């Protein structure tokens, strides 16, 4: 009986979360403010982040990605691509999964295009699939706060941070990123 109640509660949570994400369309101004706040948290988290941002040809920021699921899961978030610190376009991230997703949560993502070639390929695509169109090196810090030097040589670096909630998986792979035109 307890498992049935938990399953029903999770399905309700997934439906409620999905409906609230779909119903809330963000404006350009709201996305820009969220992107700015996210980049401030990103650079305050580690001084080395600021140097990586300065070296990047482009920075794609998703301030809030919401993910929920109970067997069948999905995620959504809006963000912006910056070049030279200025927003040049807006993007939506979505994905769906079947299987091991359980729970609900939110996170922030920052993708750094470290080469002009990687950025150009991203901008030329209509829909960009992480893990298919390009491999993103998910950056994690080792003991002592130093990044893995081999990872930092990759053309696209991905940072996931500010996780909130309880979700049974966390991955960039399988996410689809498509240019959007917010209001």
CSV table of C-alpha atoms in Angstrom, one decimal:
chain,number,residue,atom,x,y,z
A,1,UNK,CA,0.0,0.0,0.0
A,2,UNK,CA,2.8,2.4,0.9
A,3,UNK,CA,4.5,1.8,-2.5
A,4,UNK,CA,1.3,2.5,-4.3
A,5,UNK,CA,0.8,5.8,-2.4
A,6,UNK,CA,4.4,6.8,-3.2
A,7,UNK,CA,4.0,6.0,-6.9
A,8,UNK,CA,0.7,8.0,-7.0
A,9,UNK,CA,2.4,10.9,-5.2
A,10,UNK,CA,5.3,10.9,-7.6
A,11,UNK,CA,3.1,10.7,-10.7
A,12,UNK,CA,1.1,13.7,-9.3
A,13,UNK,CA,4.4,15.6,-8.8
A,14,UNK,CA,5.6,14.8,-12.3
A,15,UNK,CA,2.3,16.0,-13.9
A,16,UNK,CA,2.2,19.1,-11.7
A,17,UNK,CA,5.8,20.0,-12.5
A,18,UNK,CA,5.4,19.3,-16.2
A,19,UNK,CA,2.3,21.5,-16.4
A,20,UNK,CA,3.9,24.3,-14.5
A,21,UNK,CA,7.0,24.2,-16.7
A,22,UNK,CA,4.9,24.1,-19.9
A,23,UNK,CA,2.6,26.9,-18.7
A,24,UNK,CA,5.4,29.3,-17.8
A,25,UNK,CA,7.0,30.9,-20.8
A,26,UNK,CA,10.0,33.1,-19.9
A,27,UNK,CA,10.6,36.4,-21.6
A,28,UNK,CA,14.0,37.5,-22.9
A,29,UNK,CA,14.5,39.8,-19.9
A,30,UNK,CA,13.7,37.0,-17.4
A,31,UNK,CA,16.2,34.7,-19.1
A,32,UNK,CA,18.9,37.4,-19.3
A,33,UNK,CA,18.5,38.2,-15.5
A,34,UNK,CA,18.6,34.4,-14.6
A,35,UNK,CA,21.7,33.9,-16.9
A,36,UNK,CA,23.5,36.8,-15.2
A,37,UNK,CA,22.7,35.5,-11.7
A,38,UNK,CA,23.8,32.0,-12.7
A,39,UNK,CA,27.1,33.2,-14.1
A,40,UNK,CA,27.8,35.1,-10.9
A,41,UNK,CA,27.2,31.9,-8.8
A,42,UNK,CA,29.3,30.0,-11.3
A,43,UNK,CA,32.3,32.3,-10.9
A,44,UNK,CA,32.0,32.7,-7.1
A,45,UNK,CA,32.0,28.9,-6.8
A,46,UNK,CA,35.6,28.7,-8.1
A,47,UNK,CA,38.0,31.5,-9.2
A,48,UNK,CA,39.2,29.2,-12.1
A,49,UNK,CA,35.7,29.4,-13.6
A,50,UNK,CA,36.3,33.1,-14.5
A,51,UNK,CA,39.4,32.3,-16.5
A,52,UNK,CA,37.6,29.5,-18.3
A,53,UNK,CA,34.8,32.0,-19.2
A,54,UNK,CA,37.3,34.5,-20.6
A,55,UNK,CA,38.9,31.8,-22.8
A,56,UNK,CA,35.7,30.4,-24.1
A,57,UNK,CA,34.5,31.3,-27.7
A,58,UNK,CA,30.9,31.0,-26.5
A,59,UNK,CA,29.0,30.2,-23.3
A,60,UNK,CA,25.6,28.5,-23.2
A,61,UNK,CA,23.9,29.0,-19.9
A,62,UNK,CA,20.7,27.2,-18.6
A,63,UNK,CA,19.9,28.8,-15.3
A,64,UNK,CA,17.1,26.4,-14.3
A,65,UNK,CA,16.6,22.9,-15.8
A,66,UNK,CA,13.7,21.1,-14.2
A,67,UNK,CA,13.6,17.3,-14.4
A,68,UNK,CA,11.0,14.9,-13.1
A,69,UNK,CA,10.0,11.4,-13.6
A,70,UNK,CA,8.8,8.1,-12.2
A,71,UNK,CA,9.9,5.6,-14.8
A,72,UNK,CA,9.0,8.0,-17.6
A,73,UNK,CA,10.8,11.3,-17.2
A,74,UNK,CA,11.5,14.6,-18.8
A,75,UNK,CA,13.4,17.8,-18.4
A,76,UNK,CA,13.1,21.3,-19.7
A,77,UNK,CA,14.9,24.6,-19.4
A,78,UNK,CA,15.5,27.9,-21.2
A,79,UNK,CA,18.9,29.7,-21.6
A,80,UNK,CA,21.0,31.9,-23.6
A,81,UNK,CA,24.2,31.8,-25.7
A,82,UNK,CA,26.7,34.5,-24.9
A,83,UNK,CA,29.7,35.6,-27.0
A,84,UNK,CA,32.0,38.2,-25.5
A,85,UNK,CA,29.7,38.5,-22.5
A,86,UNK,CA,26.7,39.6,-24.6
A,87,UNK,CA,23.6,37.4,-25.4
A,88,UNK,CA,23.4,36.5,-29.1
A,89,UNK,CA,20.5,34.0,-29.0
A,90,UNK,CA,18.2,31.9,-26.8
A,91,UNK,CA,17.9,28.2,-26.5
A,92,UNK,CA,15.6,25.6,-25.0
A,93,UNK,CA,16.8,22.3,-23.6
A,94,UNK,CA,14.5,19.2,-23.5
A,95,UNK,CA,14.9,15.5,-23.0
A,96,UNK,CA,12.8,12.5,-22.3
A,97,UNK,CA,13.7,9.2,-20.7
A,98,UNK,CA,12.2,5.9,-20.0
A,99,UNK,CA,13.4,3.6,-17.3
A,100,UNK,CA,15.6,4.6,-14.3
A,101,UNK,CA,14.5,8.2,-13.6
A,102,UNK,CA,12.8,8.7,-10.2
A,103,UNK,CA,12.0,11.9,-8.4
A,104,UNK,CA,12.1,15.6,-9.3
A,105,UNK,CA,14.8,18.3,-9.2
A,106,UNK,CA,16.3,21.3,-10.7
A,107,UNK,CA,19.9,22.2,-11.7
A,108,UNK,CA,21.9,24.8,-13.5
A,109,UNK,CA,24.1,24.1,-16.5
A,110,UNK,CA,26.9,26.0,-18.2
A,111,UNK,CA,28.4,24.8,-21.4
A,112,UNK,CA,31.7,26.4,-22.5
A,113,UNK,CA,32.6,26.2,-26.2
A,114,UNK,CA,36.4,26.4,-25.9
A,115,UNK,CA,37.1,26.4,-29.7
A,116,UNK,CA,35.6,28.5,-32.5
A,117,UNK,CA,35.0,25.3,-34.5
A,118,UNK,CA,32.9,23.7,-31.7
A,119,UNK,CA,30.8,26.9,-31.4
A,120,UNK,CA,30.3,27.2,-35.1
A,121,UNK,CA,29.1,23.6,-35.4
A,122,UNK,CA,26.7,24.3,-32.5
A,123,UNK,CA,25.3,27.5,-34.1
A,124,UNK,CA,24.9,25.9,-37.5
A,125,UNK,CA,22.7,23.0,-36.1
A,126,UNK,CA,18.9,23.3,-35.9
A,127,UNK,CA,18.7,20.8,-33.1
A,128,UNK,CA,21.9,19.9,-31.2
A,129,UNK,CA,21.9,16.5,-29.4
A,130,UNK,CA,24.4,16.2,-26.6
A,131,UNK,CA,26.3,13.0,-26.9
A,132,UNK,CA,25.3,12.6,-30.6
A,133,UNK,CA,26.3,15.8,-32.4
A,134,UNK,CA,29.0,16.6,-29.9
A,135,UNK,CA,30.7,15.1,-26.8
A,136,UNK,CA,30.5,17.4,-23.8
A,137,UNK,CA,33.2,16.8,-21.2
A,138,UNK,CA,31.4,17.0,-17.9
A,139,UNK,CA,33.8,18.8,-15.6
A,140,UNK,CA,34.2,17.6,-12.0
A,141,UNK,CA,36.7,18.8,-9.5
A,142,UNK,CA,39.1,16.3,-7.9
A,143,UNK,CA,40.4,16.4,-4.3
A,144,UNK,CA,42.2,19.7,-3.6
A,145,UNK,CA,39.9,21.7,-6.0
A,146,UNK,CA,42.0,21.1,-9.2
A,147,UNK,CA,40.4,20.2,-12.5
A,148,UNK,CA,41.5,17.2,-14.5
A,149,UNK,CA,43.9,18.8,-17.0
A,150,UNK,CA,42.9,16.3,-19.7
A,151,UNK,CA,39.2,17.2,-19.4
A,152,UNK,CA,40.0,20.9,-19.8
A,153,UNK,CA,41.6,20.2,-23.2
A,154,UNK,CA,38.2,19.2,-24.7
A,155,UNK,CA,36.4,21.5,-27.1
A,156,UNK,CA,33.2,21.6,-25.0
A,157,UNK,CA,33.1,21.7,-21.2
A,158,UNK,CA,29.9,21.1,-19.3
A,159,UNK,CA,29.3,22.2,-15.7
A,160,UNK,CA,26.2,21.0,-13.7
A,161,UNK,CA,25.7,22.7,-10.4
A,162,UNK,CA,23.1,24.1,-7.9
A,163,UNK,CA,21.2,20.7,-7.8
A,164,UNK,CA,18.0,20.9,-5.8
A,165,UNK,CA,15.5,18.2,-5.1
A,166,UNK,CA,15.7,14.5,-5.3
A,167,UNK,CA,16.4,12.9,-8.7
A,168,UNK,CA,17.7,9.4,-9.4
A,169,UNK,CA,19.9,10.3,-12.3
A,170,UNK,CA,22.0,13.3,-13.5
A,171,UNK,CA,23.4,13.5,-17.0
A,172,UNK,CA,23.8,15.8,-20.0
A,173,UNK,CA,23.7,13.0,-22.5
A,174,UNK,CA,20.5,12.8,-24.5
A,175,UNK,CA,19.6,16.4,-24.1
A,176,UNK,CA,18.3,18.2,-27.2
A,177,UNK,CA,19.1,21.9,-27.5
A,178,UNK,CA,17.2,24.0,-30.0
A,179,UNK,CA,17.1,27.8,-30.7
A,180,UNK,CA,14.0,29.5,-29.4
A,181,UNK,CA,12.4,33.0,-29.7
A,182,UNK,CA,11.1,34.0,-26.3
A,183,UNK,CA,8.6,36.8,-26.0
